[in-house]
Tab-separated table of C-alpha atoms and ligand atoms in Angstrom:
chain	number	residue	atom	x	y	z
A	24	UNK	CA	-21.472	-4.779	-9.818
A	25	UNK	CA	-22.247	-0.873	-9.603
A	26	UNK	CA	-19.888	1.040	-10.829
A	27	UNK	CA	-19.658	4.918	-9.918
A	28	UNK	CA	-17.490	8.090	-10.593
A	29	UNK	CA	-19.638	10.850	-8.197
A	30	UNK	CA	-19.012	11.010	-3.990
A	31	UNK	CA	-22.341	11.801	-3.991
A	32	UNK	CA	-23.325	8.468	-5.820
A	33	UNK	CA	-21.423	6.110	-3.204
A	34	UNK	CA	-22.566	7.913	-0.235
A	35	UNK	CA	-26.407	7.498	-0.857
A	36	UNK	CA	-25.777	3.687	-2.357
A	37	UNK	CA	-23.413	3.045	1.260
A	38	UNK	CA	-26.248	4.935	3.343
A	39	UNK	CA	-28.880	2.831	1.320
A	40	UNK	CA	-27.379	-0.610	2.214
A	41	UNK	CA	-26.796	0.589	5.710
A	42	UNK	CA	-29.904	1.569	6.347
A	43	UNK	CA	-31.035	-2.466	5.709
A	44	UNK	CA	-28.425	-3.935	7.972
A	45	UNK	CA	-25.124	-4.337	5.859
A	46	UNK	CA	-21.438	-3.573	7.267
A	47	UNK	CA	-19.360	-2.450	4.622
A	48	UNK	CA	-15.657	-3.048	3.928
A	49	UNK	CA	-13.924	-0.576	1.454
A	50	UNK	CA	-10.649	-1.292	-0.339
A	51	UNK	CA	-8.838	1.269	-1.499
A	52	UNK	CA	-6.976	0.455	-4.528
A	53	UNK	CA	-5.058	2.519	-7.573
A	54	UNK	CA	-6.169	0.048	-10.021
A	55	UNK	CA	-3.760	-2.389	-11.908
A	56	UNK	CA	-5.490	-4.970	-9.980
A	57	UNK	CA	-3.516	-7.773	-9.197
A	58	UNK	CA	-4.115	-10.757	-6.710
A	59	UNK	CA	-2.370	-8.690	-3.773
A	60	UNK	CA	-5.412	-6.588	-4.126
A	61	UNK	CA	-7.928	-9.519	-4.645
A	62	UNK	CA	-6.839	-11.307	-1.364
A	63	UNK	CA	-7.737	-7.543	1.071
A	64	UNK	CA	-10.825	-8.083	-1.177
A	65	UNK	CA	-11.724	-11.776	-0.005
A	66	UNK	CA	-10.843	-10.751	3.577
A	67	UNK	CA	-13.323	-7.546	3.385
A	68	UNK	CA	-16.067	-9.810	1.840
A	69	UNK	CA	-14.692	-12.575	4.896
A	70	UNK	CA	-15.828	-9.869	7.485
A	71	UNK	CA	-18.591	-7.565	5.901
A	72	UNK	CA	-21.971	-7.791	4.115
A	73	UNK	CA	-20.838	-4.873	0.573
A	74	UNK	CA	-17.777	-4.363	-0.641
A	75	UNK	CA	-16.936	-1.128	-1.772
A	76	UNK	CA	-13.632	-1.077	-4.119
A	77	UNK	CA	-12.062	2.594	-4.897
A	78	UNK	CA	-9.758	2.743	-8.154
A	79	UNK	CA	-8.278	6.303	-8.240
A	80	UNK	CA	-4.759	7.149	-8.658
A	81	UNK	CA	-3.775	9.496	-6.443
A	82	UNK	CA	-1.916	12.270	-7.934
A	83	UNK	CA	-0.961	13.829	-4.750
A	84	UNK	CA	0.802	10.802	-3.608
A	85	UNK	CA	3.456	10.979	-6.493
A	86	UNK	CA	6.138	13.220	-5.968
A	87	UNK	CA	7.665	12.795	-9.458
A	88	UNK	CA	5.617	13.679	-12.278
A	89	UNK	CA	7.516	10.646	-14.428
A	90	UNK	CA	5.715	8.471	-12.126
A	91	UNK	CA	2.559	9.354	-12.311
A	92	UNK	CA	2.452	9.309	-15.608
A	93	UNK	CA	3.937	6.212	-16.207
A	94	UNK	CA	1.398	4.442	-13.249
A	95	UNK	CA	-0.330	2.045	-15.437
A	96	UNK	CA	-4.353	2.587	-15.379
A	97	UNK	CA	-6.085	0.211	-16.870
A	98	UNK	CA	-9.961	0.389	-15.700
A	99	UNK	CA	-11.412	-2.243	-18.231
A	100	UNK	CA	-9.278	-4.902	-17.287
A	101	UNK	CA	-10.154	-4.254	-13.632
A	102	UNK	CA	-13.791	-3.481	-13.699
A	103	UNK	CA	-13.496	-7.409	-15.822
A	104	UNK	CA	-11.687	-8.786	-13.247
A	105	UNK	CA	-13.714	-7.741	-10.255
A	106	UNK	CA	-17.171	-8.935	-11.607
A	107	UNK	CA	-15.203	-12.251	-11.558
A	108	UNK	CA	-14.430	-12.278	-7.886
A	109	UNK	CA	-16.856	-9.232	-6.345
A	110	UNK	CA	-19.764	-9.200	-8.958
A	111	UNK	CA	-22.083	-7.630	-5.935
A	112	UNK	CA	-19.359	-4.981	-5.403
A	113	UNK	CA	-19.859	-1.153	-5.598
A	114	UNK	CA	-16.564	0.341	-7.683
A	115	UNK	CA	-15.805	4.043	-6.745
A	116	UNK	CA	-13.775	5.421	-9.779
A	117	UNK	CA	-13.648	9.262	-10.133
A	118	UNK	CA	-12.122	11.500	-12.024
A	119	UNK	CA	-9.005	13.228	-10.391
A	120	UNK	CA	-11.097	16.552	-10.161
A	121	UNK	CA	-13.944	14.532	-8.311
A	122	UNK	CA	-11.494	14.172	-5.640
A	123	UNK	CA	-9.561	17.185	-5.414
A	124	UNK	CA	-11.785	20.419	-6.986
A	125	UNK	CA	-9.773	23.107	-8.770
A	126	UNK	CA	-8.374	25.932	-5.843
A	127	UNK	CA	-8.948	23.511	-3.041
A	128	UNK	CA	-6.698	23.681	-0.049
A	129	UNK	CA	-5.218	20.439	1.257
A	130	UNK	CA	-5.110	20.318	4.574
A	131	UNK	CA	-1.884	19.219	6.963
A	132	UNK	CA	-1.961	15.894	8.397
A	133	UNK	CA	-0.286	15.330	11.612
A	134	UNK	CA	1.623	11.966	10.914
A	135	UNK	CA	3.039	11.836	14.123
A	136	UNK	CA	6.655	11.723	12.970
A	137	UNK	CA	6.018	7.982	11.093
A	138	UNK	CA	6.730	9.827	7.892
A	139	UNK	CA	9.777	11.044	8.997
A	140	UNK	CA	11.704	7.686	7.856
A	141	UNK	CA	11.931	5.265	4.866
A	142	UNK	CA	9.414	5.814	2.450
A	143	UNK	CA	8.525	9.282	4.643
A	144	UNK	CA	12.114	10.504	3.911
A	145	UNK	CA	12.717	9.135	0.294
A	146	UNK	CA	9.669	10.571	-0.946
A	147	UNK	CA	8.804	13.801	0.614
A	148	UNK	CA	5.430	14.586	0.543
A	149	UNK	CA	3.723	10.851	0.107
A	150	UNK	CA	2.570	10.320	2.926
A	151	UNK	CA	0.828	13.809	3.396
A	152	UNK	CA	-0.920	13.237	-0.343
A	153	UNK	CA	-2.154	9.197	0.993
A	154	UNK	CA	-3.184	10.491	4.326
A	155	UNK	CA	-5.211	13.608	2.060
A	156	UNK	CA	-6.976	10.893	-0.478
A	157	UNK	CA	-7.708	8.466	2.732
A	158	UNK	CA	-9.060	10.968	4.944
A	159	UNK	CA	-11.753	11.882	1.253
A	160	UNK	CA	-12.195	8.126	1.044
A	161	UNK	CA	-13.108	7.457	4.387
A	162	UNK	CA	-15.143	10.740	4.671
A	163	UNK	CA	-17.675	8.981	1.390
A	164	UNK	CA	-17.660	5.614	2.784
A	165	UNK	CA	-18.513	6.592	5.886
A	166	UNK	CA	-18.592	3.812	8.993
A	167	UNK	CA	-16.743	0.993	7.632
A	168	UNK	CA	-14.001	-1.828	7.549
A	169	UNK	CA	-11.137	-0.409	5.394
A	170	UNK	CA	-8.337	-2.789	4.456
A	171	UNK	CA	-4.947	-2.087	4.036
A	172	UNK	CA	-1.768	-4.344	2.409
A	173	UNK	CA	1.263	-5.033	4.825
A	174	UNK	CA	3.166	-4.759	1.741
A	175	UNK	CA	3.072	-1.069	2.271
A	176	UNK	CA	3.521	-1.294	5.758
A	177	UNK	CA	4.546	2.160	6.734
A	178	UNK	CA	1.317	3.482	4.310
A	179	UNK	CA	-0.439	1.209	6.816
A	180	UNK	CA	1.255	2.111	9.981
A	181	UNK	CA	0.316	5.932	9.307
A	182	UNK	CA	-3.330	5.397	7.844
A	183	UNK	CA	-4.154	3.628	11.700
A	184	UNK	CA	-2.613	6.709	13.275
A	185	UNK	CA	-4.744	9.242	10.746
A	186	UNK	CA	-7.782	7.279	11.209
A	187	UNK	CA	-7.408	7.261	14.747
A	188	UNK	CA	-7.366	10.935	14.645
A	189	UNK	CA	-9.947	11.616	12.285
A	190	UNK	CA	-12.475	8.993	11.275
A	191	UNK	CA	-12.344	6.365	14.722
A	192	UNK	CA	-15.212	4.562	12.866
A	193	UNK	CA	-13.270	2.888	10.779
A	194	UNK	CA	-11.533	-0.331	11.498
A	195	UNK	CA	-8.176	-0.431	9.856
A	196	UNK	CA	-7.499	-4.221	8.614
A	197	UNK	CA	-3.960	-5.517	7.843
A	198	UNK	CA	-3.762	-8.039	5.489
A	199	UNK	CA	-0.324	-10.089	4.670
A	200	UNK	CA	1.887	-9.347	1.427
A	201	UNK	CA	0.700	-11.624	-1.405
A	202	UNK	CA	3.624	-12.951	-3.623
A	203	UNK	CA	4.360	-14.414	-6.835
A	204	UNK	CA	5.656	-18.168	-6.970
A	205	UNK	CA	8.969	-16.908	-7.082
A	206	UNK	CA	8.779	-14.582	-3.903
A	207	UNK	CA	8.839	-10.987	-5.650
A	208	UNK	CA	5.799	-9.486	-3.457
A	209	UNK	CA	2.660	-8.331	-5.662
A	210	UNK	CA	3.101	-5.304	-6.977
A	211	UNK	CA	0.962	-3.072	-9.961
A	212	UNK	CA	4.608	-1.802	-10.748
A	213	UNK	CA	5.956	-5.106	-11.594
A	214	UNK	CA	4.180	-4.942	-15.129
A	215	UNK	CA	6.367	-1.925	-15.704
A	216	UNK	CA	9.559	-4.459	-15.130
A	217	UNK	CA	11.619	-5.663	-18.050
A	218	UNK	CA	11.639	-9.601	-18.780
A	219	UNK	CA	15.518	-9.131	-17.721
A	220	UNK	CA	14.611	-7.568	-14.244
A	221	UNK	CA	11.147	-8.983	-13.671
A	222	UNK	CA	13.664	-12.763	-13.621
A	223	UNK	CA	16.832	-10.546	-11.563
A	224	UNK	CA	13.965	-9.091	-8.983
A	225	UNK	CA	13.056	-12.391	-6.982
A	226	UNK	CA	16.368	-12.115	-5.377
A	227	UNK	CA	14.797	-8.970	-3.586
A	228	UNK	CA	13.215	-11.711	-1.565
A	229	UNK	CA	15.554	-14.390	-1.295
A	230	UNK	CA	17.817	-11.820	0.307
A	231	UNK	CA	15.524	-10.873	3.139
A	232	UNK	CA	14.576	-13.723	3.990
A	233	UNK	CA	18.530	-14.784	4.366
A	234	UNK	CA	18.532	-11.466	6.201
A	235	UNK	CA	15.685	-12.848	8.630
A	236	UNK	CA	17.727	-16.222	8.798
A	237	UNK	CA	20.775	-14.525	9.808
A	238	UNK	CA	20.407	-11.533	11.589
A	239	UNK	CA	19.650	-12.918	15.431
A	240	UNK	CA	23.153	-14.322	15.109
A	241	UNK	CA	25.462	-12.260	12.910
A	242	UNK	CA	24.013	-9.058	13.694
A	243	UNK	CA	21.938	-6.027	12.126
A	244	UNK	CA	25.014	-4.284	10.573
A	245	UNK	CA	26.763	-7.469	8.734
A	246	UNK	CA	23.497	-9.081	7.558
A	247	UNK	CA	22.553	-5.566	5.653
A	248	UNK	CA	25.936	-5.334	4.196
A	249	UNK	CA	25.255	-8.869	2.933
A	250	UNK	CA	22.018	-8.163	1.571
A	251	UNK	CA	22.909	-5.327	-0.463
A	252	UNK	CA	26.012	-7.126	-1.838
A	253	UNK	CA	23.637	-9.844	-2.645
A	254	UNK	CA	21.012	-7.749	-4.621
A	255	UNK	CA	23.148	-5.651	-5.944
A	256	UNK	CA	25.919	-8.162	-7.296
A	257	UNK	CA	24.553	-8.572	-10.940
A	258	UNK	CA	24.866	-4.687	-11.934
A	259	UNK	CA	21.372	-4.635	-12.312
A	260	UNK	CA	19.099	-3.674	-8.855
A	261	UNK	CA	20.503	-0.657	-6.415
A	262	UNK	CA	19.224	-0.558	-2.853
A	263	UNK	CA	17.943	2.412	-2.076
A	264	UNK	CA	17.755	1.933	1.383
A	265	UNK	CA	17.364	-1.538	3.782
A	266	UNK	CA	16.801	-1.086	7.515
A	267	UNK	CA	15.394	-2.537	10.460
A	268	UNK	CA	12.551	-0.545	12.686
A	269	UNK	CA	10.182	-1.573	15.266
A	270	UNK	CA	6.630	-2.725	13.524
A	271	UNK	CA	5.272	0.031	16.259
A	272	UNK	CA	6.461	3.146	15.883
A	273	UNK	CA	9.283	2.613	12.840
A	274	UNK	CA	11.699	4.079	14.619
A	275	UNK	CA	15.265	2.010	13.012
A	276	UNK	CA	17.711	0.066	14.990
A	277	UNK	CA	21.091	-1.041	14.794
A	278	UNK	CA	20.872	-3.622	17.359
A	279	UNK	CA	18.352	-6.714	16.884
A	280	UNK	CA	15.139	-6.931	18.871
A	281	UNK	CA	11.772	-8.337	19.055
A	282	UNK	CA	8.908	-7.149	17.061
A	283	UNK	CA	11.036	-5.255	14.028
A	284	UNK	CA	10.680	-5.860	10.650
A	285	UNK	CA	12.958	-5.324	7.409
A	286	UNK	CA	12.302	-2.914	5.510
A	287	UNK	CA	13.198	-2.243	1.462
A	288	UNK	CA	13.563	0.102	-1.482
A	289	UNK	CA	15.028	-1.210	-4.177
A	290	UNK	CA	15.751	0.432	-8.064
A	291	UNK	CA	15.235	-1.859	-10.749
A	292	UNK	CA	16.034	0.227	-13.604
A	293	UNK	CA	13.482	2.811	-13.251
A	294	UNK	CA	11.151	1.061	-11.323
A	295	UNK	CA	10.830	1.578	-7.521
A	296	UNK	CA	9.917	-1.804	-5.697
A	297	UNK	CA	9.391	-2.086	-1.688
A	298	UNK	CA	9.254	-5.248	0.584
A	299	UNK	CA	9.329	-5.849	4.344
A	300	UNK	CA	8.889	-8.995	5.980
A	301	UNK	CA	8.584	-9.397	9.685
A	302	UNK	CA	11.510	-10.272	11.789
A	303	UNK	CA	9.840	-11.710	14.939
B	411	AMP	P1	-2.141	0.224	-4.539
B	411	AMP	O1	-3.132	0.001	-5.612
B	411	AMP	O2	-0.747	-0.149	-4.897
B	411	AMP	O3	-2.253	1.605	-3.917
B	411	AMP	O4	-2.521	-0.785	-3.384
B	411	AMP	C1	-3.824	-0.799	-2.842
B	411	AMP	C2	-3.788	-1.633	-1.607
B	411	AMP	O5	-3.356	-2.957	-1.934
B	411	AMP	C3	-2.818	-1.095	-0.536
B	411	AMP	O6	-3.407	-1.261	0.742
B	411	AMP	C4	-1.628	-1.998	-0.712
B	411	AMP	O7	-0.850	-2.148	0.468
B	411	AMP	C5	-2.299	-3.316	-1.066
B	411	AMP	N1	-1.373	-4.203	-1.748
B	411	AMP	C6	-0.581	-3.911	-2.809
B	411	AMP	N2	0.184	-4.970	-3.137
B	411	AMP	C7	-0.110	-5.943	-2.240
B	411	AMP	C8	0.350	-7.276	-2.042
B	411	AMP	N3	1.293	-7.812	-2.816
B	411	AMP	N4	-0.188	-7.993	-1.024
B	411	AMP	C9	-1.144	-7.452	-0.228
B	411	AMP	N5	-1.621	-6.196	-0.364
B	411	AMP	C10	-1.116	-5.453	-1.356
């Protein structure tokens, strides 16, 4: 495993293995590596010859300082862990002024309105701070197959539409939400759970999938009612929000269709933990 902190250093290693054939699929990643992670790994080594692995976390993408600070980092563990599943992998871990040099300008993404809802609205800026760090990313790796988690489905919906724009070499992968036995979808945040609401959380889960069961016959507006009832009913989790939008454009509706999904935010104490799961 190579493991590198300079753009420079990744570009000329990338260009290097290029040059003698290879395809190379990049994961982005903010460390805290869990097995959600792993799994867009073993699908980028499924469908490319290098795997290049990014751990940075993005302080543009936090839009409360609390956050960010409390985002665990722990680059040991996960530079041990990857030589265990990716020991030919090239790691990408820079320092946050690496990424964004003192008195740069960020430039203004056009989002095409996807970040106007859900986590777009809840968390203003976000999106414009992941689309800024992807657009860097993608402008090192170069050509490549970058994959993506479903888990953060809108992150994924609006990283096709900037790539699209700006970098149409690379193929955007989705790759399914990973889960723990007990449902609660893989998450580097979960470490930052409580044993009380780490064992409350899997009803997060059990709730949307009732949701799914139900909501073809008993309707969009009754079956969210239900679910919040049902997370919220020990004291414990508050629903931030819980909609349905079309997997396409994320627009929300009230009345069921085809090819929607549910969509989450839910409080567990402190900790902010989102789901979807497709409805069709
Ligand atoms: P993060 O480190 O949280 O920024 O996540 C890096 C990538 O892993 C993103 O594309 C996430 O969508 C993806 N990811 C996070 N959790 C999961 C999961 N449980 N299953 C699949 N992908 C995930």
């Amino acid at each position: 495993m190579i493991v590198v902190s300079k753009k420079t250093e990744v570009h000329s290693l990338l260009e290097n293995k290029r040059q003698s054939g290879s395809k190379i699929g990049f994961v982005p990643t903010m460390g805290a590596l869990h097995d959600g992670h792993l799994s867009l790994m073993r699908e980028a080594l499924r469908v490319s010859d290098v795997l290049l692995v990014s751990i940075f976390v993005n302080p543009t993408q936090f839009n409360s300082s609390s956050d960010l600070e409390n985002y665990p980092r722990q680059l040991e563990n996960d530079l041990a862990l990857l030589e265990t599943v990716a020991p030919n992998a090239v790691v990408f871990a820079p320092e946050v002024t690496e990424m964004y040099p003192p008195n740069e300008t960020l430039r203004s993404y056009d989002l095409g309105g996807l970040d106007d809802v859900m986590e777009g609205a809840k968390r203003p800026g976000h999106f414009q701070g992941v689309a800024a760090i992807v657009d860097k990313l993608f402008q090192i790796s170069g050509p490549c197959k970058a994959f993506f988690g479903e888990k953060d489905f809108q992150q994924l919906a609006i990283i096709r539409h900037v790539a699209a724009q700006y970098h149409p070499h690379v193929d955007i992968y989705g790759v399914p939400t990973r889960r723990e036995s007990d449902g609660l979808a893989m998450s580097s945040r979960n470490m930052l759970l409580s044993p009380a609401l780490r064992a409350e959380a899997p009803i997060i889960y059990q709730s949307m999938l009732k949701f799914a069961r139900q909501v073809r016959h008993d309707g969009i507006e009754a079956c969210l009612k239900e679910f919040v009832a049902m997370v919220e009913k020990s004291g414990h989790l508050k629903v931030e929000y819980a909609e349905v939008a079309r997997s396409k454009d994320l627009k929300s509706v009230t009345d069921f269709e085809e090819n929607t999904r549910f969509f989450t935010a839910v409080f567990a104490g402190d900790v902010r933990l989102i789901d979807n799961v497709s409805l069709s």
